[in-house]
Amino acid sequence: HFGARLSRPWTARSCPRSLSKQPSRHSPISDVMASFSAMVPMVAGAAAANLLFGMFQLMTGAPTSRAAWSWQCTMYTGTSSAAAVYMDPGADNGLTCSDGTTLTCSCSADPCVGMNAALPSDLVCAGAGPDASNDGCFSLHHAYGTPPTALTLVAGRGSGTLADACGAAGILKVYGHAGGLDLLMSWGAIEAGRNDSSMVPASATECQHLCDSDSACKFFTFNDQGTSDGNYGYFRGLCFLQEELACEGDAFSHYHGIISGPASCSSGPTPAPTPAVPTPAPTPVPTPANEAADAANVAVRSTAGFVFVASSSAMLVASI
């Protein structure tokens, strides 16, 4: 994106006198400044690259709430979205993994700011898989289809071997914060008319409800990455309403802090096969011992020309 802009001819004549007062004129420097400053806030004590971004911010006046990526790691205790924990880089409260190691959260910059994502050391240990809180209806640390472009611009994916879905799912609508959606629109990451800031879902369940209310929506993808000091508020809660995949194969892609699932969980998990009804055992043939017991229970009473014979095995009415 930036490379395409830098390829334009640039002369001193094209350089505007004021970067803030003449946005209609373009230069590679002003364009890069505007793009970076809209994504990254200036933070005191940051690394050299982040200080450069901070200088861009000073020149363009970008609001500090427009962070590039999340600076916390998301983990799901017990593989449950209801037990989400957000770790700061270097924190020691990680889960214990199956191999006995402790889950860690790391970042390529210290402090973790700007275009530097905080990522867990192991997505499986961080709770990737079917969501235990809804019988596996949701998929934790997974996006439906290949990751949407808008998501890749503002959310770190993870490390290690990451599986991809067989293809991309059509995007019907993207809900989220107005400021974040505007930025994604300006970057060309969301098509015009597909952004909707009327609702900022606070959870994957709320995102699913939005999907369920749209008859064309079959699946959703929700950004549940952590937030640090409120700087990630523009992008946390992004909710993608998606069409069903047209390809055959894996339907989900690994993605840190992302939850996805169908429009409705009403169907629930695949039910277990109904057990076959056992064939009833045949009626046993009476043995002499049983016949003797029946005879002991026989009572004969004669009333008005009839004989009633009562037995534990039958009642006979005979006319005399």
PDB file of C-alpha atoms in Angstrom:
ATOM      1  CA  HIS A   1       0.000   0.000   0.000  1.00  0.00           C
ATOM      2  CA  PHE A   2       2.748   2.392   0.991  1.00  0.00           C
ATOM      3  CA  GLY A   3       4.932   1.193  -1.877  1.00  0.00           C
ATOM      4  CA  ALA A   4       2.230   2.074  -4.374  1.00  0.00           C
ATOM      5  CA  ARG A   5       2.140   5.614  -3.037  1.00  0.00           C
ATOM      6  CA  LEU A   6       5.922   5.982  -3.034  1.00  0.00           C
ATOM      7  CA  SER A   7       6.029   5.052  -6.716  1.00  0.00           C
ATOM      8  CA  ARG A   8       4.264   8.296  -7.690  1.00  0.00           C
ATOM      9  CA  PRO A   9       6.446  11.050  -9.187  1.00  0.00           C
ATOM     10  CA  TRP A  10       7.464  13.564  -6.543  1.00  0.00           C
ATOM     11  CA  THR A  11       9.012  16.959  -7.007  1.00  0.00           C
ATOM     12  CA  ALA A  12       9.529  19.913  -4.737  1.00  0.00           C
ATOM     13  CA  ARG A  13       6.570  21.599  -6.404  1.00  0.00           C
ATOM     14  CA  SER A  14       4.253  18.809  -5.250  1.00  0.00           C
ATOM     15  CA  CYS A  15       5.302  19.138  -1.609  1.00  0.00           C
ATOM     16  CA  PRO A  16       2.587  21.065   0.273  1.00  0.00           C
ATOM     17  CA  ARG A  17       3.484  24.040   2.445  1.00  0.00           C
ATOM     18  CA  SER A  18       1.370  22.737   5.289  1.00  0.00           C
ATOM     19  CA  LEU A  19       0.787  19.030   5.875  1.00  0.00           C
ATOM     20  CA  SER A  20      -2.321  19.739   7.921  1.00  0.00           C
ATOM     21  CA  LYS A  21      -3.934  22.445   5.818  1.00  0.00           C
ATOM     22  CA  GLN A  22      -3.574  20.948   2.335  1.00  0.00           C
ATOM     23  CA  PRO A  23      -4.614  17.285   2.531  1.00  0.00           C
ATOM     24  CA  SER A  24      -5.673  17.278  -1.112  1.00  0.00           C
ATOM     25  CA  ARG A  25      -2.022  17.467  -2.266  1.00  0.00           C
ATOM     26  CA  HIS A  26       0.117  14.371  -1.948  1.00  0.00           C
ATOM     27  CA  SER A  27       3.736  13.583  -1.309  1.00  0.00           C
ATOM     28  CA  PRO A  28       5.189  10.258  -0.213  1.00  0.00           C
ATOM     29  CA  ILE A  29       6.333  11.764   3.079  1.00  0.00           C
ATOM     30  CA  SER A  30       2.969  13.253   3.972  1.00  0.00           C
ATOM     31  CA  ASP A  31       1.128  10.089   2.962  1.00  0.00           C
ATOM     32  CA  VAL A  32       3.376   7.835   5.017  1.00  0.00           C
ATOM     33  CA  MET A  33       3.139  10.214   7.961  1.00  0.00           C
ATOM     34  CA  ALA A  34      -0.626  10.265   7.790  1.00  0.00           C
ATOM     35  CA  SER A  35      -0.888   6.486   7.551  1.00  0.00           C
ATOM     36  CA  PHE A  36       1.562   5.721  10.356  1.00  0.00           C
ATOM     37  CA  SER A  37       0.350   8.442  12.676  1.00  0.00           C
ATOM     38  CA  ALA A  38      -3.212   7.272  12.310  1.00  0.00           C
ATOM     39  CA  MET A  39      -2.134   3.807  13.405  1.00  0.00           C
ATOM     40  CA  VAL A  40       0.473   4.485  16.057  1.00  0.00           C
ATOM     41  CA  PRO A  41       0.501   6.816  19.099  1.00  0.00           C
ATOM     42  CA  MET A  42       3.670   8.440  20.463  1.00  0.00           C
ATOM     43  CA  VAL A  43       4.778   6.904  23.727  1.00  0.00           C
ATOM     44  CA  ALA A  44       7.626   8.281  25.848  1.00  0.00           C
ATOM     45  CA  GLY A  45      10.537   5.900  26.218  1.00  0.00           C
ATOM     46  CA  ALA A  46       9.694   3.820  23.134  1.00  0.00           C
ATOM     47  CA  ALA A  47      12.312   2.287  20.897  1.00  0.00           C
ATOM     48  CA  ALA A  48      13.837   4.328  18.090  1.00  0.00           C
ATOM     49  CA  ALA A  49      11.289   3.208  15.488  1.00  0.00           C
ATOM     50  CA  ASN A  50       8.425   4.106  17.775  1.00  0.00           C
ATOM     51  CA  LEU A  51       9.948   7.509  18.477  1.00  0.00           C
ATOM     52  CA  LEU A  52       9.906   8.109  14.728  1.00  0.00           C
ATOM     53  CA  PHE A  53       6.218   7.266  14.663  1.00  0.00           C
ATOM     54  CA  GLY A  54       5.774   9.649  17.564  1.00  0.00           C
ATOM     55  CA  MET A  55       7.360  12.422  15.557  1.00  0.00           C
ATOM     56  CA  PHE A  56       4.857  11.725  12.786  1.00  0.00           C
ATOM     57  CA  GLN A  57       2.083  12.037  15.333  1.00  0.00           C
ATOM     58  CA  LEU A  58       3.281  15.413  16.521  1.00  0.00           C
ATOM     59  CA  MET A  59       3.237  16.725  12.973  1.00  0.00           C
ATOM     60  CA  THR A  60      -0.223  15.395  12.141  1.00  0.00           C
ATOM     61  CA  GLY A  61      -1.986  15.469  15.516  1.00  0.00           C
ATOM     62  CA  ALA A  62      -3.260  11.868  15.423  1.00  0.00           C
ATOM     63  CA  PRO A  63      -5.321  10.864  18.469  1.00  0.00           C
ATOM     64  CA  THR A  64      -3.558   8.552  20.905  1.00  0.00           C
ATOM     65  CA  SER A  65      -6.380   6.001  20.825  1.00  0.00           C
ATOM     66  CA  ARG A  66      -5.404   4.866  17.341  1.00  0.00           C
ATOM     67  CA  ALA A  67      -2.982   2.077  18.170  1.00  0.00           C
ATOM     68  CA  ALA A  68      -1.800  -0.314  15.494  1.00  0.00           C
ATOM     69  CA  TRP A  69      -2.013  -3.697  17.210  1.00  0.00           C
ATOM     70  CA  SER A  70      -3.052  -5.078  20.571  1.00  0.00           C
ATOM     71  CA  TRP A  71      -0.327  -4.999  23.229  1.00  0.00           C
ATOM     72  CA  GLN A  72      -1.671  -7.861  25.353  1.00  0.00           C
ATOM     73  CA  CYS A  73      -2.005 -11.620  24.893  1.00  0.00           C
ATOM     74  CA  THR A  74      -5.360 -13.369  25.122  1.00  0.00           C
ATOM     75  CA  MET A  75      -5.676 -16.778  26.764  1.00  0.00           C
ATOM     76  CA  TYR A  76      -8.745 -18.858  27.558  1.00  0.00           C
ATOM     77  CA  THR A  77      -8.569 -20.798  30.818  1.00  0.00           C
ATOM     78  CA  GLY A  78     -10.065 -24.250  30.398  1.00  0.00           C
ATOM     79  CA  THR A  79     -10.576 -23.520  26.687  1.00  0.00           C
ATOM     80  CA  SER A  80     -13.549 -21.338  27.600  1.00  0.00           C
ATOM     81  CA  SER A  81     -14.388 -17.895  26.233  1.00  0.00           C
ATOM     82  CA  ALA A  82     -16.117 -17.219  29.553  1.00  0.00           C
ATOM     83  CA  ALA A  83     -12.719 -17.410  31.284  1.00  0.00           C
ATOM     84  CA  ALA A  84     -10.631 -15.088  29.102  1.00  0.00           C
ATOM     85  CA  VAL A  85      -7.464 -13.616  30.638  1.00  0.00           C
ATOM     86  CA  TYR A  86      -5.434 -10.807  29.061  1.00  0.00           C
ATOM     87  CA  MET A  87      -1.683 -10.976  29.774  1.00  0.00           C
ATOM     88  CA  ASP A  88       0.817  -8.151  29.548  1.00  0.00           C
ATOM     89  CA  PRO A  89       4.134  -8.938  27.855  1.00  0.00           C
ATOM     90  CA  GLY A  90       6.521 -10.447  30.386  1.00  0.00           C
ATOM     91  CA  ALA A  91       3.744 -11.314  32.838  1.00  0.00           C
ATOM     92  CA  ASP A  92       4.132 -14.494  34.910  1.00  0.00           C
ATOM     93  CA  ASN A  93       0.449 -15.480  35.117  1.00  0.00           C
ATOM     94  CA  GLY A  94       0.465 -17.723  32.053  1.00  0.00           C
ATOM     95  CA  LEU A  95      -1.278 -21.097  31.910  1.00  0.00           C
ATOM     96  CA  THR A  96       0.631 -24.319  32.452  1.00  0.00           C
ATOM     97  CA  CYS A  97       0.956 -26.113  29.133  1.00  0.00           C
ATOM     98  CA  SER A  98       0.653 -29.861  28.562  1.00  0.00           C
ATOM     99  CA  ASP A  99       4.444 -30.218  28.347  1.00  0.00           C
ATOM    100  CA  GLY A 100       4.876 -28.611  31.763  1.00  0.00           C
ATOM    101  CA  THR A 101       6.080 -25.247  30.470  1.00  0.00           C
ATOM    102  CA  THR A 102       4.386 -21.951  31.296  1.00  0.00           C
ATOM    103  CA  LEU A 103       2.640 -19.900  28.639  1.00  0.00           C
ATOM    104  CA  THR A 104       4.422 -16.610  28.014  1.00  0.00           C
ATOM    105  CA  CYS A 105       3.458 -13.367  26.314  1.00  0.00           C
ATOM    106  CA  SER A 106       6.151 -11.575  24.320  1.00  0.00           C
ATOM    107  CA  CYS A 107       6.491  -8.524  22.116  1.00  0.00           C
ATOM    108  CA  SER A 108       9.158  -7.450  19.636  1.00  0.00           C
ATOM    109  CA  ALA A 109       9.474  -4.036  21.319  1.00  0.00           C
ATOM    110  CA  ASP A 110       9.946  -2.917  24.915  1.00  0.00           C
ATOM    111  CA  PRO A 111       7.732  -1.202  25.829  1.00  0.00           C
ATOM    112  CA  CYS A 112       5.247  -2.986  23.568  1.00  0.00           C
ATOM    113  CA  VAL A 113       3.782  -0.091  21.581  1.00  0.00           C
ATOM    114  CA  GLY A 114       3.121   0.971  18.033  1.00  0.00           C
ATOM    115  CA  MET A 115       3.126  -1.622  15.279  1.00  0.00           C
ATOM    116  CA  ASN A 116       4.363  -4.390  17.555  1.00  0.00           C
ATOM    117  CA  ALA A 117       1.942  -7.148  18.472  1.00  0.00           C
ATOM    118  CA  ALA A 118       1.968  -9.002  21.783  1.00  0.00           C
ATOM    119  CA  LEU A 119       1.777 -12.730  21.061  1.00  0.00           C
ATOM    120  CA  PRO A 120       1.427 -15.870  23.232  1.00  0.00           C
ATOM    121  CA  SER A 121       4.122 -18.529  23.010  1.00  0.00           C
ATOM    122  CA  ASP A 122       1.659 -21.331  22.158  1.00  0.00           C
ATOM    123  CA  LEU A 123      -1.882 -20.891  20.802  1.00  0.00           C
ATOM    124  CA  VAL A 124      -2.935 -24.398  21.825  1.00  0.00           C
ATOM    125  CA  CYS A 125      -1.776 -23.769  25.380  1.00  0.00           C
ATOM    126  CA  ALA A 126      -3.561 -20.398  25.238  1.00  0.00           C
ATOM    127  CA  GLY A 127      -6.846 -22.241  24.680  1.00  0.00           C
ATOM    128  CA  ALA A 128      -7.136 -22.690  20.909  1.00  0.00           C
ATOM    129  CA  GLY A 129      -9.929 -25.059  19.947  1.00  0.00           C
ATOM    130  CA  PRO A 130     -13.643 -25.688  20.551  1.00  0.00           C
ATOM    131  CA  ASP A 131     -15.161 -23.374  23.160  1.00  0.00           C
ATOM    132  CA  ALA A 132     -16.035 -25.366  26.284  1.00  0.00           C
ATOM    133  CA  SER A 133     -18.517 -22.707  27.423  1.00  0.00           C
ATOM    134  CA  ASN A 134     -20.964 -23.501  24.586  1.00  0.00           C
ATOM    135  CA  ASP A 135     -20.277 -27.164  23.802  1.00  0.00           C
ATOM    136  CA  GLY A 136     -17.812 -26.323  21.055  1.00  0.00           C
ATOM    137  CA  CYS A 137     -20.070 -24.014  19.043  1.00  0.00           C
ATOM    138  CA  PHE A 138     -17.397 -21.287  18.959  1.00  0.00           C
ATOM    139  CA  SER A 139     -13.791 -21.794  17.845  1.00  0.00           C
ATOM    140  CA  LEU A 140     -11.214 -19.995  20.010  1.00  0.00           C
ATOM    141  CA  HIS A 141      -8.075 -18.470  18.471  1.00  0.00           C
ATOM    142  CA  HIS A 142      -9.598 -19.151  15.050  1.00  0.00           C
ATOM    143  CA  ALA A 143     -11.018 -16.988  12.261  1.00  0.00           C
ATOM    144  CA  TYR A 144     -13.629 -18.302   9.864  1.00  0.00           C
ATOM    145  CA  GLY A 145     -12.049 -18.651   6.414  1.00  0.00           C
ATOM    146  CA  THR A 146      -8.700 -17.081   5.700  1.00  0.00           C
ATOM    147  CA  PRO A 147      -8.127 -14.041   7.957  1.00  0.00           C
ATOM    148  CA  PRO A 148      -9.908 -10.895   6.679  1.00  0.00           C
ATOM    149  CA  THR A 149      -7.492  -8.218   5.461  1.00  0.00           C
ATOM    150  CA  ALA A 150      -8.861  -5.679   7.940  1.00  0.00           C
ATOM    151  CA  LEU A 151      -8.023  -8.038  10.787  1.00  0.00           C
ATOM    152  CA  THR A 152      -4.455  -8.635   9.656  1.00  0.00           C
ATOM    153  CA  LEU A 153      -3.783  -4.885   9.672  1.00  0.00           C
ATOM    154  CA  VAL A 154      -4.674  -4.375  13.332  1.00  0.00           C
ATOM    155  CA  ALA A 155      -4.235  -7.736  15.096  1.00  0.00           C
ATOM    156  CA  GLY A 156      -1.145  -9.900  15.505  1.00  0.00           C
ATOM    157  CA  ARG A 157      -1.772 -13.464  14.355  1.00  0.00           C
ATOM    158  CA  GLY A 158       0.593 -15.654  16.331  1.00  0.00           C
ATOM    159  CA  SER A 159       3.782 -17.647  15.951  1.00  0.00           C
ATOM    160  CA  GLY A 160       4.716 -21.182  15.036  1.00  0.00           C
ATOM    161  CA  THR A 161       2.833 -23.403  12.599  1.00  0.00           C
ATOM    162  CA  LEU A 162      -0.469 -21.722  11.761  1.00  0.00           C
ATOM    163  CA  ALA A 163      -3.109 -23.501   9.674  1.00  0.00           C
ATOM    164  CA  ASP A 164      -5.169 -21.663   7.062  1.00  0.00           C
ATOM    165  CA  ALA A 165      -8.695 -22.314   5.836  1.00  0.00           C
ATOM    166  CA  CYS A 166      -9.385 -23.499   2.294  1.00  0.00           C
ATOM    167  CA  GLY A 167     -10.415 -20.010   1.175  1.00  0.00           C
ATOM    168  CA  ALA A 168     -11.835 -16.615   2.069  1.00  0.00           C
ATOM    169  CA  ALA A 169     -15.424 -16.086   3.180  1.00  0.00           C
ATOM    170  CA  GLY A 170     -17.368 -13.186   1.715  1.00  0.00           C
ATOM    171  CA  ILE A 171     -17.701 -10.214   4.070  1.00  0.00           C
ATOM    172  CA  LEU A 172     -21.259  -8.915   4.408  1.00  0.00           C
ATOM    173  CA  LYS A 173     -20.685  -6.279   7.080  1.00  0.00           C
ATOM    174  CA  VAL A 174     -18.144  -5.199   9.682  1.00  0.00           C
ATOM    175  CA  TYR A 175     -19.329  -3.772  13.008  1.00  0.00           C
ATOM    176  CA  GLY A 176     -17.037  -1.794  15.277  1.00  0.00           C
ATOM    177  CA  HIS A 177     -15.904   1.575  16.595  1.00  0.00           C
ATOM    178  CA  ALA A 178     -16.569   4.420  14.133  1.00  0.00           C
ATOM    179  CA  GLY A 179     -12.978   5.706  14.342  1.00  0.00           C
ATOM    180  CA  GLY A 180     -11.481   2.287  13.702  1.00  0.00           C
ATOM    181  CA  LEU A 181     -13.818   1.551  10.813  1.00  0.00           C
ATOM    182  CA  ASP A 182     -13.029   4.923   9.247  1.00  0.00           C
ATOM    183  CA  LEU A 183      -9.326   4.141   9.358  1.00  0.00           C
ATOM    184  CA  LEU A 184      -9.815   0.690   7.851  1.00  0.00           C
ATOM    185  CA  MET A 185     -11.953   2.243   5.133  1.00  0.00           C
ATOM    186  CA  SER A 186      -9.257   4.820   4.387  1.00  0.00           C
ATOM    187  CA  TRP A 187      -6.703   1.995   4.058  1.00  0.00           C
ATOM    188  CA  GLY A 188      -8.964   0.159   1.615  1.00  0.00           C
ATOM    189  CA  ALA A 189      -9.361  -2.798   3.997  1.00  0.00           C
ATOM    190  CA  ILE A 190     -13.185  -2.580   4.120  1.00  0.00           C
ATOM    191  CA  GLU A 191     -15.397  -2.020   1.100  1.00  0.00           C
ATOM    192  CA  ALA A 192     -17.593   1.052   1.114  1.00  0.00           C
ATOM    193  CA  GLY A 193     -21.024   0.367   2.530  1.00  0.00           C
ATOM    194  CA  ARG A 194     -19.976  -2.663   4.548  1.00  0.00           C
ATOM    195  CA  ASN A 195     -18.971  -0.704   7.664  1.00  0.00           C
ATOM    196  CA  ASP A 196     -21.482  -0.268  10.499  1.00  0.00           C
ATOM    197  CA  SER A 197     -20.666   1.631  13.704  1.00  0.00           C
ATOM    198  CA  SER A 198     -24.191   1.431  15.109  1.00  0.00           C
ATOM    199  CA  MET A 199     -23.038  -1.396  17.371  1.00  0.00           C
ATOM    200  CA  VAL A 200     -19.702  -2.300  18.945  1.00  0.00           C
ATOM    201  CA  PRO A 201     -20.078  -5.887  20.200  1.00  0.00           C
ATOM    202  CA  ALA A 202     -18.564  -6.468  23.621  1.00  0.00           C
ATOM    203  CA  SER A 203     -18.360 -10.235  23.184  1.00  0.00           C
ATOM    204  CA  ALA A 204     -18.415 -13.002  20.608  1.00  0.00           C
ATOM    205  CA  THR A 205     -21.973 -13.803  21.683  1.00  0.00           C
ATOM    206  CA  GLU A 206     -23.107 -10.280  20.795  1.00  0.00           C
ATOM    207  CA  CYS A 207     -21.339 -10.579  17.451  1.00  0.00           C
ATOM    208  CA  GLN A 208     -23.109 -13.880  16.840  1.00  0.00           C
ATOM    209  CA  HIS A 209     -26.481 -12.244  17.555  1.00  0.00           C
ATOM    210  CA  LEU A 210     -25.748  -9.630  14.890  1.00  0.00           C
ATOM    211  CA  CYS A 211     -24.946 -12.437  12.455  1.00  0.00           C
ATOM    212  CA  ASP A 212     -28.088 -14.337  13.357  1.00  0.00           C
ATOM    213  CA  SER A 213     -30.214 -11.250  12.671  1.00  0.00           C
ATOM    214  CA  ASP A 214     -28.950 -11.137   9.073  1.00  0.00           C
ATOM    215  CA  SER A 215     -30.411 -13.931   6.942  1.00  0.00           C
ATOM    216  CA  ALA A 216     -27.400 -13.876   4.607  1.00  0.00           C
ATOM    217  CA  CYS A 217     -24.874 -14.284   7.449  1.00  0.00           C
ATOM    218  CA  LYS A 218     -23.778 -17.856   8.103  1.00  0.00           C
ATOM    219  CA  PHE A 219     -20.651 -17.338  10.217  1.00  0.00           C
ATOM    220  CA  PHE A 220     -18.942 -14.579  12.202  1.00  0.00           C
ATOM    221  CA  THR A 221     -15.411 -13.638  13.233  1.00  0.00           C
ATOM    222  CA  PHE A 222     -14.839 -11.516  16.359  1.00  0.00           C
ATOM    223  CA  ASN A 223     -11.695  -9.706  17.534  1.00  0.00           C
ATOM    224  CA  ASP A 224     -11.232 -10.571  21.218  1.00  0.00           C
ATOM    225  CA  GLN A 225      -7.624  -9.467  21.531  1.00  0.00           C
ATOM    226  CA  GLY A 226      -6.729  -7.675  24.746  1.00  0.00           C
ATOM    227  CA  THR A 227      -6.579  -3.949  25.288  1.00  0.00           C
ATOM    228  CA  SER A 228      -3.932  -1.960  27.103  1.00  0.00           C
ATOM    229  CA  ASP A 229      -4.674   1.494  28.584  1.00  0.00           C
ATOM    230  CA  GLY A 230      -7.621   1.858  26.236  1.00  0.00           C
ATOM    231  CA  ASN A 231      -5.342   2.458  23.245  1.00  0.00           C
ATOM    232  CA  TYR A 232      -6.723  -0.522  21.338  1.00  0.00           C
ATOM    233  CA  GLY A 233     -10.353   0.513  21.696  1.00  0.00           C
ATOM    234  CA  TYR A 234     -10.653   1.455  18.028  1.00  0.00           C
ATOM    235  CA  PHE A 235     -10.154  -2.141  16.912  1.00  0.00           C
ATOM    236  CA  ARG A 236     -11.151  -4.435  19.755  1.00  0.00           C
ATOM    237  CA  GLY A 237     -14.629  -5.823  19.126  1.00  0.00           C
ATOM    238  CA  LEU A 238     -14.447  -5.800  15.337  1.00  0.00           C
ATOM    239  CA  CYS A 239     -17.235  -8.131  14.226  1.00  0.00           C
ATOM    240  CA  PHE A 240     -17.210  -9.611  10.722  1.00  0.00           C
ATOM    241  CA  LEU A 241     -20.456 -11.028   9.325  1.00  0.00           C
ATOM    242  CA  GLN A 242     -19.547 -13.648   6.738  1.00  0.00           C
ATOM    243  CA  GLU A 243     -21.022 -15.798   4.020  1.00  0.00           C
ATOM    244  CA  GLU A 244     -20.454 -19.532   3.967  1.00  0.00           C
ATOM    245  CA  LEU A 245     -17.263 -20.769   2.336  1.00  0.00           C
ATOM    246  CA  ALA A 246     -17.581 -22.068  -1.206  1.00  0.00           C
ATOM    247  CA  CYS A 247     -14.508 -24.320  -0.935  1.00  0.00           C
ATOM    248  CA  GLU A 248     -14.131 -27.736   0.626  1.00  0.00           C
ATOM    249  CA  GLY A 249     -11.518 -28.302   3.284  1.00  0.00           C
ATOM    250  CA  ASP A 250     -10.527 -26.584   6.512  1.00  0.00           C
ATOM    251  CA  ALA A 251     -13.037 -23.852   7.376  1.00  0.00           C
ATOM    252  CA  PHE A 252     -11.008 -22.072  10.084  1.00  0.00           C
ATOM    253  CA  SER A 253      -7.595 -20.422  10.328  1.00  0.00           C
ATOM    254  CA  HIS A 254      -5.453 -20.071  13.440  1.00  0.00           C
ATOM    255  CA  TYR A 255      -5.483 -16.503  14.735  1.00  0.00           C
ATOM    256  CA  HIS A 256      -4.532 -15.231  18.184  1.00  0.00           C
ATOM    257  CA  GLY A 257      -7.407 -13.718  20.183  1.00  0.00           C
ATOM    258  CA  ILE A 258     -10.033 -14.306  17.510  1.00  0.00           C
ATOM    259  CA  ILE A 259     -13.329 -16.137  18.079  1.00  0.00           C
ATOM    260  CA  SER A 260     -15.527 -17.435  15.283  1.00  0.00           C
ATOM    261  CA  GLY A 261     -18.592 -19.582  14.886  1.00  0.00           C
ATOM    262  CA  PRO A 262     -21.937 -20.131  13.136  1.00  0.00           C
ATOM    263  CA  ALA A 263     -24.858 -17.720  13.122  1.00  0.00           C
ATOM    264  CA  SER A 264     -26.642 -19.836  15.696  1.00  0.00           C
ATOM    265  CA  CYS A 265     -25.748 -22.527  18.204  1.00  0.00           C
ATOM    266  CA  SER A 266     -29.358 -23.707  18.465  1.00  0.00           C
ATOM    267  CA  SER A 267     -28.574 -26.915  16.633  1.00  0.00           C
ATOM    268  CA  GLY A 268     -25.932 -27.686  19.252  1.00  0.00           C
ATOM    269  CA  PRO A 269     -23.239 -30.308  18.858  1.00  0.00           C
ATOM    270  CA  THR A 270     -23.782 -33.391  16.710  1.00  0.00           C
ATOM    271  CA  PRO A 271     -26.047 -35.644  18.775  1.00  0.00           C
ATOM    272  CA  ALA A 272     -24.890 -39.101  19.696  1.00  0.00           C
ATOM    273  CA  PRO A 273     -26.479 -41.910  17.658  1.00  0.00           C
ATOM    274  CA  THR A 274     -29.767 -43.096  19.093  1.00  0.00           C
ATOM    275  CA  PRO A 275     -29.168 -46.541  20.594  1.00  0.00           C
ATOM    276  CA  ALA A 276     -31.062 -49.362  18.954  1.00  0.00           C
ATOM    277  CA  VAL A 277     -34.155 -50.565  20.820  1.00  0.00           C
ATOM    278  CA  PRO A 278     -33.334 -54.040  22.165  1.00  0.00           C
ATOM    279  CA  THR A 279     -35.488 -56.927  20.934  1.00  0.00           C
ATOM    280  CA  PRO A 280     -37.715 -58.104  23.808  1.00  0.00           C
ATOM    281  CA  ALA A 281     -36.889 -61.527  25.178  1.00  0.00           C
ATOM    282  CA  PRO A 282     -39.465 -64.266  24.384  1.00  0.00           C
ATOM    283  CA  THR A 283     -42.038 -65.144  27.080  1.00  0.00           C
ATOM    284  CA  PRO A 284     -40.643 -68.073  29.021  1.00  0.00           C
ATOM    285  CA  VAL A 285     -42.518 -71.405  28.828  1.00  0.00           C
ATOM    286  CA  PRO A 286     -44.089 -72.202  32.250  1.00  0.00           C
ATOM    287  CA  THR A 287     -42.230 -74.852  34.172  1.00  0.00           C
ATOM    288  CA  PRO A 288     -43.931 -77.386  36.455  1.00  0.00           C
ATOM    289  CA  ALA A 289     -42.918 -75.303  39.432  1.00  0.00           C
ATOM    290  CA  ASN A 290     -44.663 -72.249  37.929  1.00  0.00           C
ATOM    291  CA  GLU A 291     -47.792 -74.266  37.179  1.00  0.00           C
ATOM    292  CA  ALA A 292     -47.935 -75.439  40.797  1.00  0.00           C
ATOM    293  CA  ALA A 293     -47.658 -71.847  41.984  1.00  0.00           C
ATOM    294  CA  ASP A 294     -50.452 -70.783  39.685  1.00  0.00           C
ATOM    295  CA  ALA A 295     -52.693 -73.596  40.905  1.00  0.00           C
ATOM    296  CA  ALA A 296     -52.210 -72.457  44.462  1.00  0.00           C
ATOM    297  CA  ASN A 297     -53.540 -69.037  43.511  1.00  0.00           C
ATOM    298  CA  VAL A 298     -56.700 -70.320  41.850  1.00  0.00           C
ATOM    299  CA  ALA A 299     -59.941 -69.471  43.529  1.00  0.00           C
ATOM    300  CA  VAL A 300     -63.253 -70.759  42.327  1.00  0.00           C
ATOM    301  CA  ARG A 301     -66.507 -69.098  43.222  1.00  0.00           C
ATOM    302  CA  SER A 302     -69.931 -69.936  41.788  1.00  0.00           C
ATOM    303  CA  THR A 303     -72.407 -67.130  41.485  1.00  0.00           C
ATOM    304  CA  ALA A 304     -75.708 -67.128  39.531  1.00  0.00           C
ATOM    305  CA  GLY A 305     -74.673 -70.005  37.278  1.00  0.00           C
ATOM    306  CA  PHE A 306     -71.121 -68.689  36.464  1.00  0.00           C
ATOM    307  CA  VAL A 307     -67.713 -69.859  37.627  1.00  0.00           C
ATOM    308  CA  PHE A 308     -64.961 -67.222  38.017  1.00  0.00           C
ATOM    309  CA  VAL A 309     -61.475 -68.637  37.946  1.00  0.00           C
ATOM    310  CA  ALA A 310     -58.818 -66.184  39.180  1.00  0.00           C
ATOM    311  CA  SER A 311     -55.177 -66.947  38.621  1.00  0.00           C
ATOM    312  CA  SER A 312     -51.946 -65.005  38.812  1.00  0.00           C
ATOM    313  CA  SER A 313     -51.479 -65.688  35.115  1.00  0.00           C
ATOM    314  CA  ALA A 314     -55.027 -65.347  33.770  1.00  0.00           C
ATOM    315  CA  MET A 315     -58.684 -64.827  34.603  1.00  0.00           C
ATOM    316  CA  LEU A 316     -61.157 -67.149  33.000  1.00  0.00           C
ATOM    317  CA  VAL A 317     -64.915 -66.739  32.963  1.00  0.00           C
ATOM    318  CA  ALA A 318     -66.852 -69.842  32.028  1.00  0.00           C
ATOM    319  CA  SER A 319     -70.530 -70.559  31.957  1.00  0.00           C
ATOM    320  CA  ILE A 320     -71.717 -73.638  33.787  1.00  0.00           C
TER     321      ILE A 320
END
